[in-house]
């Protein structure tokens, strides 16, 4: 509406919407509860560094319920993100990363990388010949380059859960 901040006026409802409003006897499907049976409980395996790599943890801290739509085939686990190196990819400190377990990933995918057998980090993977680059999504961090035998992929990011 003119001369009003963020004001809208519904001029005409879509045909499909106006017919459903005209017959109130029609029942619409109830909303699905967030804790229905279409979710799966997966293990939270500790923290993952999105910044300076941290010591890799291999033990379950707790469980988290994840919607089935977020999961792919295979095994999954969750990691709490610690750091700000992936903020330009929308991954913030405190988020929970849902990881599909696996030892392979395509170029450009965000992966859990085990560096030199003891440091785990969440970064974008780039292969360049016999070298692997682990790229941050924050210009404050430099891309780290390793020989292929120094980096082992432990899974790839398939989902993200954020608490507000």
Short mmCIF file of N, CA and C in Angstrom, two decimals:
data_model
loop_
_atom_site.label_atom_id
_atom_site.label_comp_id
_atom_site.label_asym_id
_atom_site.label_seq_id
_atom_site.Cartn_x
_atom_site.Cartn_y
_atom_site.Cartn_z
N UNK A 1 0.84 -1.17 0.00
CA UNK A 1 0.00 0.00 0.00
C UNK A 1 0.89 1.24 0.00
N UNK A 2 0.43 2.24 -0.67
CA UNK A 2 1.23 3.47 -0.79
C UNK A 2 1.37 4.17 0.55
N UNK A 3 2.54 4.73 0.79
CA UNK A 3 2.84 5.53 1.97
C UNK A 3 2.74 4.78 3.29
N UNK A 4 2.91 3.44 3.23
CA UNK A 4 2.92 2.62 4.43
C UNK A 4 4.08 1.65 4.34
N UNK A 5 4.85 1.55 5.39
CA UNK A 5 6.01 0.66 5.38
C UNK A 5 5.57 -0.80 5.38
N UNK A 6 6.07 -1.56 4.45
CA UNK A 6 5.83 -3.01 4.34
C UNK A 6 4.36 -3.38 4.41
N UNK A 7 3.52 -2.65 3.79
CA UNK A 7 2.08 -2.92 3.82
C UNK A 7 1.66 -3.61 2.53
N UNK A 8 0.89 -4.66 2.65
CA UNK A 8 0.39 -5.41 1.51
C UNK A 8 -1.12 -5.52 1.62
N UNK A 9 -1.75 -5.68 0.47
CA UNK A 9 -3.18 -5.90 0.44
C UNK A 9 -3.46 -7.05 -0.50
N UNK A 10 -4.23 -8.05 -0.05
CA UNK A 10 -4.59 -9.18 -0.89
C UNK A 10 -5.71 -8.72 -1.80
N UNK A 11 -5.42 -8.70 -3.09
CA UNK A 11 -6.39 -8.24 -4.07
C UNK A 11 -7.29 -9.38 -4.50
N UNK A 12 -6.69 -10.53 -4.79
CA UNK A 12 -7.45 -11.69 -5.22
C UNK A 12 -6.74 -12.94 -4.75
N UNK A 13 -7.49 -13.86 -4.17
CA UNK A 13 -6.93 -15.14 -3.75
C UNK A 13 -6.81 -16.06 -4.96
N UNK A 14 -5.83 -16.95 -4.97
CA UNK A 14 -5.76 -17.95 -6.05
C UNK A 14 -7.01 -18.80 -6.05
N UNK A 15 -7.40 -19.30 -7.23
CA UNK A 15 -8.63 -20.09 -7.36
C UNK A 15 -8.64 -21.29 -6.43
N UNK A 16 -7.52 -21.98 -6.31
CA UNK A 16 -7.47 -23.16 -5.46
C UNK A 16 -7.68 -22.80 -4.00
N UNK A 17 -7.21 -21.66 -3.59
CA UNK A 17 -7.33 -21.25 -2.21
C UNK A 17 -8.74 -20.76 -1.89
N UNK A 18 -9.35 -20.04 -2.81
CA UNK A 18 -10.68 -19.51 -2.54
C UNK A 18 -11.72 -20.62 -2.45
N UNK A 19 -11.56 -21.72 -3.22
CA UNK A 19 -12.52 -22.82 -3.13
C UNK A 19 -12.39 -23.57 -1.81
N UNK A 20 -11.17 -23.68 -1.29
CA UNK A 20 -11.02 -24.37 -0.01
C UNK A 20 -11.54 -23.51 1.14
N UNK A 21 -11.50 -22.19 0.99
CA UNK A 21 -12.06 -21.32 2.02
C UNK A 21 -13.58 -21.33 2.00
N UNK A 22 -14.15 -21.55 0.80
CA UNK A 22 -15.60 -21.54 0.67
C UNK A 22 -16.24 -22.77 1.31
N UNK A 23 -15.53 -23.90 1.36
CA UNK A 23 -16.11 -25.10 1.95
C UNK A 23 -15.35 -25.48 3.21
N UNK A 24 -15.75 -24.96 4.35
CA UNK A 24 -15.05 -25.22 5.60
C UNK A 24 -15.16 -26.67 6.07
N UNK A 25 -16.07 -27.47 5.47
CA UNK A 25 -16.21 -28.86 5.88
C UNK A 25 -15.01 -29.70 5.46
N UNK A 26 -14.26 -29.23 4.48
CA UNK A 26 -13.07 -29.95 4.02
C UNK A 26 -11.99 -29.87 5.09
N UNK A 27 -11.51 -30.99 5.52
CA UNK A 27 -10.45 -31.01 6.54
C UNK A 27 -9.09 -31.10 5.86
N UNK A 28 -8.21 -30.23 6.26
CA UNK A 28 -6.85 -30.31 5.70
C UNK A 28 -6.03 -31.27 6.55
N UNK A 29 -4.93 -31.77 5.96
CA UNK A 29 -4.08 -32.72 6.68
C UNK A 29 -3.44 -32.01 7.88
N UNK A 30 -3.44 -32.67 9.01
CA UNK A 30 -2.82 -32.06 10.19
C UNK A 30 -1.32 -31.95 10.00
N UNK A 31 -0.71 -30.98 10.63
CA UNK A 31 0.74 -30.87 10.51
C UNK A 31 1.42 -32.08 11.14
N UNK A 32 2.58 -32.43 10.57
CA UNK A 32 3.33 -33.58 11.07
C UNK A 32 4.18 -33.13 12.25
N UNK A 33 4.14 -33.88 13.32
CA UNK A 33 4.92 -33.55 14.50
C UNK A 33 6.41 -33.70 14.22
N UNK A 34 7.21 -32.87 14.85
CA UNK A 34 8.66 -32.92 14.65
C UNK A 34 9.26 -34.21 15.18
N UNK A 35 8.60 -34.84 16.12
CA UNK A 35 9.15 -36.06 16.72
C UNK A 35 8.40 -37.31 16.24
N UNK A 36 7.89 -37.29 15.00
CA UNK A 36 7.19 -38.45 14.48
C UNK A 36 8.20 -39.54 14.12
N UNK A 37 7.71 -40.65 13.56
CA UNK A 37 8.58 -41.79 13.28
C UNK A 37 9.42 -41.62 12.02
N UNK A 38 9.38 -40.46 11.39
CA UNK A 38 10.19 -40.23 10.20
C UNK A 38 11.51 -39.56 10.56
N UNK A 39 12.01 -39.83 11.73
CA UNK A 39 13.32 -39.34 12.13
C UNK A 39 14.13 -40.53 12.64
N UNK A 40 15.42 -40.31 12.70
CA UNK A 40 16.32 -41.38 13.11
C UNK A 40 17.31 -40.83 14.12
N UNK A 41 17.64 -41.60 15.11
CA UNK A 41 18.60 -41.18 16.11
C UNK A 41 20.00 -41.57 15.65
N UNK A 42 20.92 -40.59 15.62
CA UNK A 42 22.29 -40.87 15.25
C UNK A 42 23.24 -40.39 16.35
N UNK A 43 24.43 -40.92 16.35
CA UNK A 43 25.41 -40.60 17.40
C UNK A 43 26.09 -39.27 17.14
N UNK A 44 26.23 -38.48 18.19
CA UNK A 44 27.06 -37.27 18.15
C UNK A 44 28.42 -37.72 18.67
N UNK A 45 29.44 -37.60 17.81
CA UNK A 45 30.76 -38.14 18.12
C UNK A 45 31.73 -37.08 18.64
N UNK A 46 31.22 -35.99 19.18
CA UNK A 46 32.08 -34.96 19.74
C UNK A 46 32.09 -33.72 18.88
N UNK A 47 33.22 -33.01 18.91
CA UNK A 47 33.36 -31.74 18.18
C UNK A 47 34.23 -31.91 16.95
N UNK A 48 33.98 -31.05 15.96
CA UNK A 48 34.84 -30.97 14.78
C UNK A 48 35.28 -29.52 14.64
N UNK A 49 36.53 -29.33 14.30
CA UNK A 49 37.06 -27.98 14.17
C UNK A 49 36.68 -27.38 12.82
N UNK A 50 36.17 -26.18 12.87
CA UNK A 50 35.98 -25.37 11.67
C UNK A 50 36.88 -24.17 11.93
N UNK A 51 38.14 -24.38 11.82
CA UNK A 51 39.16 -23.40 12.16
C UNK A 51 40.45 -24.17 12.35
N UNK A 52 41.12 -23.96 13.44
CA UNK A 52 42.33 -24.71 13.73
C UNK A 52 41.97 -26.15 14.04
N UNK A 53 42.58 -27.14 13.37
CA UNK A 53 42.24 -28.54 13.62
C UNK A 53 42.39 -28.91 15.09
N UNK A 54 41.51 -29.81 15.54
CA UNK A 54 41.57 -30.29 16.92
C UNK A 54 41.82 -31.79 16.91
N UNK A 55 42.16 -32.32 18.05
CA UNK A 55 42.40 -33.76 18.18
C UNK A 55 41.13 -34.53 17.83
N UNK A 56 41.28 -35.55 17.00
CA UNK A 56 40.14 -36.34 16.56
C UNK A 56 39.59 -37.16 17.72
N UNK A 57 38.27 -37.16 17.87
CA UNK A 57 37.61 -37.94 18.91
C UNK A 57 36.87 -39.11 18.25
N UNK A 58 36.85 -40.24 18.88
CA UNK A 58 36.23 -41.43 18.31
C UNK A 58 35.17 -42.03 19.22
N UNK A 59 34.63 -41.26 20.15
CA UNK A 59 33.65 -41.83 21.07
C UNK A 59 32.34 -41.04 21.03
N UNK A 60 31.26 -41.75 21.28
CA UNK A 60 29.93 -41.15 21.25
C UNK A 60 29.73 -40.28 22.48
N UNK A 61 29.27 -39.04 22.25
CA UNK A 61 28.99 -38.11 23.33
C UNK A 61 27.52 -38.19 23.73
N UNK A 62 26.63 -38.19 22.73
CA UNK A 62 25.20 -38.35 22.96
C UNK A 62 24.53 -38.71 21.65
N UNK A 63 23.20 -38.66 21.62
CA UNK A 63 22.42 -38.98 20.42
C UNK A 63 21.60 -37.77 20.03
N UNK A 64 21.30 -37.66 18.72
CA UNK A 64 20.46 -36.58 18.22
C UNK A 64 19.47 -37.17 17.23
N UNK A 65 18.25 -36.65 17.25
CA UNK A 65 17.21 -37.09 16.33
C UNK A 65 17.29 -36.25 15.06
N UNK A 66 17.36 -36.93 13.90
CA UNK A 66 17.54 -36.25 12.62
C UNK A 66 16.42 -36.68 11.67
N UNK A 67 15.80 -35.74 10.95
CA UNK A 67 14.76 -36.11 9.98
C UNK A 67 15.33 -37.03 8.90
N UNK A 68 14.55 -38.02 8.48
CA UNK A 68 15.00 -38.99 7.46
C UNK A 68 15.34 -38.29 6.14
N UNK A 69 14.67 -37.17 5.83
CA UNK A 69 14.93 -36.46 4.59
C UNK A 69 16.36 -35.92 4.52
N UNK A 70 16.99 -35.77 5.67
CA UNK A 70 18.34 -35.22 5.72
C UNK A 70 19.40 -36.30 5.49
N UNK A 71 19.02 -37.56 5.62
CA UNK A 71 19.97 -38.65 5.54
C UNK A 71 19.96 -39.31 4.17
N UNK A 72 21.10 -39.85 3.81
CA UNK A 72 21.24 -40.62 2.57
C UNK A 72 21.45 -42.08 2.96
N UNK A 73 21.80 -42.91 2.00
CA UNK A 73 22.06 -44.31 2.33
C UNK A 73 23.39 -44.41 3.08
N UNK A 74 23.55 -45.46 3.84
CA UNK A 74 24.79 -45.66 4.57
C UNK A 74 24.70 -45.17 6.01
N UNK A 75 25.84 -45.21 6.69
CA UNK A 75 25.92 -44.80 8.08
C UNK A 75 26.13 -43.30 8.20
N UNK A 76 25.60 -42.73 9.27
CA UNK A 76 25.73 -41.30 9.53
C UNK A 76 26.12 -41.07 10.99
N UNK A 77 26.74 -39.94 11.23
CA UNK A 77 27.03 -39.50 12.58
C UNK A 77 27.00 -37.98 12.60
N UNK A 78 27.00 -37.41 13.77
CA UNK A 78 26.92 -35.96 13.92
C UNK A 78 28.13 -35.46 14.67
N UNK A 79 28.51 -34.21 14.38
CA UNK A 79 29.62 -33.55 15.05
C UNK A 79 29.22 -32.12 15.37
N UNK A 80 29.58 -31.64 16.55
CA UNK A 80 29.32 -30.25 16.91
C UNK A 80 30.44 -29.39 16.32
N UNK A 81 30.07 -28.36 15.57
CA UNK A 81 31.04 -27.50 14.91
C UNK A 81 31.62 -26.51 15.92
N UNK A 82 32.93 -26.40 15.90
CA UNK A 82 33.63 -25.47 16.80
C UNK A 82 34.56 -24.62 15.95
N UNK A 83 34.25 -23.32 15.82
CA UNK A 83 35.09 -22.42 15.04
C UNK A 83 34.30 -21.69 13.96
N UNK A 84 35.02 -20.82 13.22
CA UNK A 84 34.34 -19.96 12.25
C UNK A 84 34.93 -20.03 10.85
N UNK A 85 35.69 -21.06 10.53
CA UNK A 85 36.34 -21.11 9.22
C UNK A 85 35.38 -21.44 8.08
N UNK A 86 34.17 -21.86 8.37
CA UNK A 86 33.23 -22.25 7.32
C UNK A 86 31.99 -21.35 7.28
N UNK A 87 32.10 -20.14 7.83
CA UNK A 87 30.92 -19.28 7.93
C UNK A 87 30.37 -18.85 6.57
N UNK A 88 31.23 -18.70 5.56
CA UNK A 88 30.74 -18.30 4.24
C UNK A 88 30.02 -19.44 3.53
N UNK A 89 30.12 -20.65 4.06
CA UNK A 89 29.36 -21.80 3.56
C UNK A 89 28.10 -22.00 4.41
N UNK A 90 27.85 -21.09 5.35
CA UNK A 90 26.66 -21.16 6.19
C UNK A 90 26.80 -22.08 7.38
N UNK A 91 28.03 -22.48 7.71
CA UNK A 91 28.27 -23.37 8.85
C UNK A 91 28.85 -22.53 9.97
N UNK A 92 28.09 -22.39 11.05
CA UNK A 92 28.46 -21.50 12.14
C UNK A 92 28.91 -22.27 13.38
N UNK A 93 29.65 -21.58 14.23
CA UNK A 93 30.09 -22.14 15.50
C UNK A 93 28.87 -22.56 16.30
N UNK A 94 28.85 -23.79 16.79
CA UNK A 94 27.71 -24.29 17.56
C UNK A 94 26.74 -25.12 16.75
N UNK A 95 26.82 -25.10 15.42
CA UNK A 95 25.95 -25.93 14.59
C UNK A 95 26.28 -27.40 14.78
N UNK A 96 25.36 -28.27 14.41
CA UNK A 96 25.61 -29.71 14.42
C UNK A 96 25.67 -30.17 12.97
N UNK A 97 26.82 -30.70 12.56
CA UNK A 97 27.02 -31.18 11.20
C UNK A 97 26.60 -32.64 11.12
N UNK A 98 25.78 -32.98 10.13
CA UNK A 98 25.37 -34.36 9.88
C UNK A 98 26.30 -34.89 8.79
N UNK A 99 27.02 -35.96 9.11
CA UNK A 99 28.07 -36.49 8.25
C UNK A 99 27.70 -37.89 7.77
N UNK A 100 27.83 -38.12 6.47
CA UNK A 100 27.68 -39.46 5.92
C UNK A 100 29.05 -40.12 5.98
N UNK A 101 29.14 -41.22 6.69
CA UNK A 101 30.40 -41.92 6.88
C UNK A 101 30.91 -42.44 5.54
N UNK A 102 32.19 -42.22 5.26
CA UNK A 102 32.79 -42.72 4.03
C UNK A 102 34.19 -42.21 3.85
N UNK A 103 34.95 -42.90 3.02
CA UNK A 103 36.35 -42.56 2.82
C UNK A 103 36.59 -41.81 1.51
N UNK A 104 35.54 -41.54 0.75
CA UNK A 104 35.70 -40.83 -0.52
C UNK A 104 34.79 -39.62 -0.57
N UNK A 105 35.20 -38.66 -1.38
CA UNK A 105 34.39 -37.45 -1.58
C UNK A 105 34.76 -36.86 -2.93
N UNK A 106 33.82 -36.17 -3.53
CA UNK A 106 34.08 -35.50 -4.80
C UNK A 106 34.76 -34.16 -4.54
N UNK A 107 35.44 -33.67 -5.58
CA UNK A 107 36.08 -32.37 -5.52
C UNK A 107 35.04 -31.30 -5.17
N UNK A 108 35.34 -30.45 -4.21
CA UNK A 108 34.44 -29.36 -3.85
C UNK A 108 33.48 -29.67 -2.73
N UNK A 109 33.41 -30.94 -2.29
CA UNK A 109 32.51 -31.28 -1.20
C UNK A 109 33.14 -30.90 0.14
N UNK A 110 32.27 -30.63 1.11
CA UNK A 110 32.72 -30.33 2.47
C UNK A 110 32.84 -31.67 3.19
N UNK A 111 34.04 -31.90 3.76
CA UNK A 111 34.35 -33.21 4.33
C UNK A 111 34.90 -33.08 5.75
N UNK A 112 34.84 -34.20 6.47
CA UNK A 112 35.60 -34.35 7.70
C UNK A 112 36.91 -34.96 7.26
N UNK A 113 38.00 -34.22 7.46
CA UNK A 113 39.32 -34.68 7.04
C UNK A 113 40.18 -34.95 8.27
N UNK A 114 40.79 -36.11 8.28
CA UNK A 114 41.74 -36.46 9.32
C UNK A 114 43.13 -36.17 8.76
N UNK A 115 43.79 -35.18 9.35
CA UNK A 115 45.09 -34.71 8.86
C UNK A 115 46.20 -35.36 9.68
N UNK A 116 47.09 -36.03 8.97
CA UNK A 116 48.26 -36.69 9.58
C UNK A 116 47.88 -37.62 10.73
N UNK A 117 46.71 -38.23 10.62
CA UNK A 117 46.31 -39.26 11.57
C UNK A 117 45.78 -38.82 12.91
N UNK A 118 45.81 -37.51 13.22
CA UNK A 118 45.34 -37.13 14.56
C UNK A 118 44.57 -35.82 14.62
N UNK A 119 44.58 -34.97 13.60
CA UNK A 119 43.81 -33.72 13.63
C UNK A 119 42.59 -33.85 12.72
N UNK A 120 41.42 -33.55 13.26
CA UNK A 120 40.19 -33.59 12.47
C UNK A 120 39.72 -32.17 12.19
N UNK A 121 39.28 -31.93 10.96
CA UNK A 121 38.80 -30.61 10.59
C UNK A 121 37.68 -30.74 9.55
N UNK A 122 36.82 -29.74 9.50
CA UNK A 122 35.72 -29.67 8.54
C UNK A 122 36.09 -28.63 7.49
N UNK A 123 36.34 -29.06 6.26
CA UNK A 123 36.79 -28.15 5.20
C UNK A 123 36.27 -28.63 3.85
N UNK A 124 36.40 -27.76 2.85
CA UNK A 124 36.08 -28.10 1.46
C UNK A 124 37.31 -28.79 0.86
N UNK A 125 37.10 -29.93 0.22
CA UNK A 125 38.18 -30.73 -0.33
C UNK A 125 38.41 -30.38 -1.80
N UNK A 126 39.67 -30.15 -2.16
CA UNK A 126 40.06 -29.93 -3.56
C UNK A 126 41.27 -30.80 -3.84
N UNK A 127 41.17 -31.65 -4.84
CA UNK A 127 42.29 -32.48 -5.26
C UNK A 127 43.00 -31.80 -6.42
N UNK A 128 44.33 -31.74 -6.32
CA UNK A 128 45.15 -31.18 -7.38
C UNK A 128 46.32 -32.13 -7.60
N UNK A 129 46.13 -33.08 -8.51
CA UNK A 129 47.16 -34.08 -8.76
C UNK A 129 47.34 -34.97 -7.54
N UNK A 130 48.56 -35.06 -7.04
CA UNK A 130 48.86 -35.85 -5.85
C UNK A 130 48.71 -35.05 -4.56
N UNK A 131 48.21 -33.84 -4.66
CA UNK A 131 48.04 -32.97 -3.50
C UNK A 131 46.56 -32.79 -3.18
N UNK A 132 46.30 -32.53 -1.92
CA UNK A 132 44.93 -32.24 -1.47
C UNK A 132 44.94 -30.89 -0.77
N UNK A 133 44.03 -30.02 -1.19
CA UNK A 133 43.87 -28.72 -0.56
C UNK A 133 42.62 -28.77 0.31
N UNK A 134 42.75 -28.31 1.54
CA UNK A 134 41.61 -28.18 2.45
C UNK A 134 41.31 -26.70 2.57
N UNK A 135 40.20 -26.28 1.96
CA UNK A 135 39.84 -24.87 1.87
C UNK A 135 38.84 -24.47 2.94
N UNK A 136 39.12 -23.37 3.59
CA UNK A 136 38.16 -22.78 4.52
C UNK A 136 37.18 -21.92 3.72
N UNK A 137 36.03 -21.66 4.30
CA UNK A 137 35.05 -20.77 3.71
C UNK A 137 35.00 -19.48 4.53
N UNK A 138 36.19 -18.94 4.77
CA UNK A 138 36.35 -17.70 5.51
C UNK A 138 37.70 -17.15 5.10
N UNK A 139 37.73 -15.94 4.58
CA UNK A 139 38.97 -15.38 4.06
C UNK A 139 40.03 -15.15 5.13
N UNK A 140 39.66 -15.22 6.39
CA UNK A 140 40.63 -15.05 7.47
C UNK A 140 41.52 -16.29 7.62
N UNK A 141 41.15 -17.40 6.98
CA UNK A 141 41.91 -18.64 7.08
C UNK A 141 42.54 -18.96 5.73
N UNK A 142 43.75 -19.50 5.76
CA UNK A 142 44.44 -19.89 4.55
C UNK A 142 44.09 -21.32 4.17
N UNK A 143 44.17 -21.60 2.87
CA UNK A 143 44.00 -22.96 2.38
C UNK A 143 45.24 -23.75 2.77
N UNK A 144 45.03 -24.92 3.32
CA UNK A 144 46.15 -25.79 3.72
C UNK A 144 46.30 -26.88 2.67
N UNK A 145 47.54 -27.12 2.23
CA UNK A 145 47.81 -28.11 1.18
C UNK A 145 48.66 -29.23 1.76
N UNK A 146 48.24 -30.48 1.46
CA UNK A 146 48.89 -31.67 1.98
C UNK A 146 49.11 -32.67 0.84
N UNK A 147 50.04 -33.60 1.07
CA UNK A 147 50.16 -34.74 0.18
C UNK A 147 48.94 -35.63 0.39
N UNK A 148 48.57 -36.38 -0.62
CA UNK A 148 47.38 -37.23 -0.53
C UNK A 148 47.47 -38.24 0.60
N UNK A 149 48.69 -38.70 0.94
CA UNK A 149 48.83 -39.68 2.00
C UNK A 149 48.75 -39.07 3.41
N UNK A 150 48.67 -37.75 3.51
CA UNK A 150 48.56 -37.08 4.80
C UNK A 150 47.12 -36.80 5.22
N UNK A 151 46.18 -36.95 4.28
CA UNK A 151 44.77 -36.62 4.55
C UNK A 151 43.91 -37.85 4.29
N UNK A 152 43.04 -38.14 5.25
CA UNK A 152 42.09 -39.23 5.09
C UNK A 152 40.68 -38.68 5.29
N UNK A 153 39.83 -38.88 4.29
CA UNK A 153 38.43 -38.45 4.39
C UNK A 153 37.70 -39.43 5.29
N UNK A 154 36.96 -38.89 6.26
CA UNK A 154 36.19 -39.73 7.18
C UNK A 154 34.69 -39.61 6.97
N UNK A 155 34.28 -38.71 6.11
CA UNK A 155 32.86 -38.53 5.82
C UNK A 155 32.64 -37.21 5.13
N UNK A 156 31.42 -37.05 4.62
CA UNK A 156 31.09 -35.79 3.95
C UNK A 156 29.81 -35.20 4.53
N UNK A 157 29.76 -33.90 4.51
CA UNK A 157 28.62 -33.17 5.08
C UNK A 157 27.37 -33.39 4.23
N UNK A 158 26.28 -33.81 4.88
CA UNK A 158 25.01 -33.99 4.16
C UNK A 158 23.88 -33.17 4.77
N UNK A 159 24.13 -32.59 5.95
CA UNK A 159 23.08 -31.79 6.58
C UNK A 159 23.66 -30.96 7.72
N UNK A 160 22.83 -30.03 8.17
CA UNK A 160 23.26 -29.13 9.22
C UNK A 160 22.06 -28.80 10.10
N UNK A 161 22.27 -28.83 11.40
CA UNK A 161 21.22 -28.48 12.35
C UNK A 161 21.72 -27.31 13.17
N UNK A 162 20.91 -26.27 13.24
CA UNK A 162 21.30 -25.06 13.96
C UNK A 162 20.33 -24.83 15.12
N UNK A 163 20.88 -24.52 16.27
CA UNK A 163 20.08 -24.15 17.43
C UNK A 163 20.14 -22.66 17.60
N UNK A 164 19.01 -22.04 17.84
CA UNK A 164 18.96 -20.58 18.03
C UNK A 164 18.79 -20.24 19.48
#
